[in-house]
CSV table of C-alpha atoms in Angstrom, one decimal:
chain,number,residue,atom,x,y,z
A,1,UNK,CA,114.2,88.4,47.8
A,2,UNK,CA,115.5,86.5,44.8
A,3,UNK,CA,118.4,88.9,44.4
A,4,UNK,CA,119.2,88.7,48.1
A,5,UNK,CA,119.2,84.9,48.0
A,6,UNK,CA,121.5,84.9,45.0
A,7,UNK,CA,123.9,87.3,46.6
A,8,UNK,CA,123.9,85.2,49.8
A,9,UNK,CA,124.8,82.1,47.7
A,10,UNK,CA,127.6,83.9,45.9
A,11,UNK,CA,129.1,85.1,49.2
A,12,UNK,CA,128.8,81.6,50.7
A,13,UNK,CA,130.6,80.2,47.7
A,14,UNK,CA,133.3,82.9,47.8
A,15,UNK,CA,134.2,82.1,51.4
A,16,UNK,CA,133.8,78.3,51.0
A,17,UNK,CA,130.7,78.2,53.2
A,18,UNK,CA,127.7,75.9,52.5
A,19,UNK,CA,124.7,77.6,50.9
A,20,UNK,CA,121.2,77.0,52.0
A,21,UNK,CA,121.0,74.3,49.4
A,22,UNK,CA,124.0,72.5,50.7
A,23,UNK,CA,124.4,70.6,54.0
A,24,UNK,CA,127.4,71.8,56.0
A,25,UNK,CA,128.3,68.2,56.7
A,26,UNK,CA,128.0,67.1,53.1
A,27,UNK,CA,131.2,65.7,51.7
A,28,UNK,CA,130.1,66.7,48.2
A,29,UNK,CA,130.1,70.4,49.0
A,30,UNK,CA,132.8,72.8,47.7
A,31,UNK,CA,136.0,72.8,49.7
A,32,UNK,CA,136.1,75.6,52.2
A,33,UNK,CA,138.9,78.2,51.9
A,34,UNK,CA,141.1,79.0,54.8
A,35,UNK,CA,139.7,82.6,54.9
A,36,UNK,CA,136.3,81.0,55.1
A,37,UNK,CA,137.3,78.8,58.0
A,38,UNK,CA,138.8,81.9,59.8
A,39,UNK,CA,135.6,83.9,59.0
A,40,UNK,CA,133.4,81.2,60.6
A,41,UNK,CA,135.5,81.2,63.7
A,42,UNK,CA,135.4,85.0,64.0
A,43,UNK,CA,131.6,84.9,63.6
A,44,UNK,CA,131.2,82.4,66.4
A,45,UNK,CA,133.5,84.4,68.7
A,46,UNK,CA,132.3,87.9,68.2
A,47,UNK,CA,129.2,87.8,66.0
A,48,UNK,CA,130.8,89.6,63.0
A,49,UNK,CA,129.1,88.0,59.9
A,50,UNK,CA,131.4,85.5,58.2
A,51,UNK,CA,130.0,86.6,54.8
A,52,UNK,CA,131.2,90.2,55.5
A,53,UNK,CA,134.7,89.3,56.5
A,54,UNK,CA,137.4,90.5,54.0
A,55,UNK,CA,141.1,89.7,53.7
A,56,UNK,CA,141.9,93.3,54.7
A,57,UNK,CA,139.9,93.3,57.9
A,58,UNK,CA,141.7,93.4,61.2
A,59,UNK,CA,140.7,92.0,64.6
A,60,UNK,CA,139.9,95.6,65.7
A,61,UNK,CA,137.6,96.1,62.7
A,62,UNK,CA,135.4,93.2,63.8
A,63,UNK,CA,135.5,93.9,67.5
A,64,UNK,CA,137.8,91.1,68.5
A,65,UNK,CA,139.8,92.0,71.5
A,66,UNK,CA,143.1,90.5,72.8
A,67,UNK,CA,141.4,87.6,74.6
A,68,UNK,CA,139.3,87.0,71.5
A,69,UNK,CA,142.4,86.8,69.4
A,70,UNK,CA,143.9,84.2,71.8
A,71,UNK,CA,140.7,82.2,71.7
A,72,UNK,CA,140.6,82.4,67.9
A,73,UNK,CA,144.1,81.0,67.7
A,74,UNK,CA,143.3,78.2,70.1
A,75,UNK,CA,140.1,77.3,68.2
A,76,UNK,CA,142.0,77.3,64.8
A,77,UNK,CA,144.7,75.1,66.3
A,78,UNK,CA,142.1,72.6,67.4
A,79,UNK,CA,140.2,72.7,64.1
A,80,UNK,CA,143.3,72.5,61.9
A,81,UNK,CA,145.5,70.3,64.1
A,82,UNK,CA,148.4,72.7,64.0
A,83,UNK,CA,150.5,74.7,66.4
A,84,UNK,CA,150.1,78.4,65.9
A,85,UNK,CA,153.1,80.6,67.1
A,86,UNK,CA,151.6,83.3,69.3
A,87,UNK,CA,154.3,85.8,68.4
A,88,UNK,CA,153.6,85.3,64.7
A,89,UNK,CA,149.9,85.8,65.1
A,90,UNK,CA,150.4,89.0,67.1
A,91,UNK,CA,152.4,90.4,64.1
A,92,UNK,CA,149.8,89.5,61.5
A,93,UNK,CA,147.9,92.7,60.6
A,94,UNK,CA,144.9,91.2,58.7
A,95,UNK,CA,142.7,88.1,58.5
A,96,UNK,CA,144.1,87.6,55.0
A,97,UNK,CA,147.6,87.4,56.4
A,98,UNK,CA,146.3,85.0,59.1
A,99,UNK,CA,144.7,82.8,56.4
A,100,UNK,CA,148.0,82.8,54.4
A,101,UNK,CA,150.0,81.8,57.5
A,102,UNK,CA,147.6,79.0,58.2
A,103,UNK,CA,147.8,77.8,54.6
A,104,UNK,CA,151.6,77.6,55.0
A,105,UNK,CA,151.2,75.6,58.3
A,106,UNK,CA,148.6,73.1,56.9
A,107,UNK,CA,149.9,72.9,53.3
A,108,UNK,CA,146.4,74.0,52.0
A,109,UNK,CA,146.0,76.4,49.2
A,110,UNK,CA,143.2,78.8,48.3
A,111,UNK,CA,141.0,78.0,45.4
């Protein structure tokens, strides 16, 4: 399982998620990307693995219905302390576009 563990760590780092060796609440961990934050919220809402979420995935790809999309936007607003325009979110085709939009709102940039 050494290869599997290594792959899991690489995926966690790619999406800014803590690895098994890092505590999620640790301030010394690598900064989380916006796509990583979105991926974690998607996983909590519909069970789609955060490590498998790609920029090109759509809400339909991961089984997130219209109510789930609304809840995702609300949760991201709470987490990021921003106001997300519902009409803009409806027009965004992919999670990558959503992450880019959220980066614009928050002033954060991807690593």
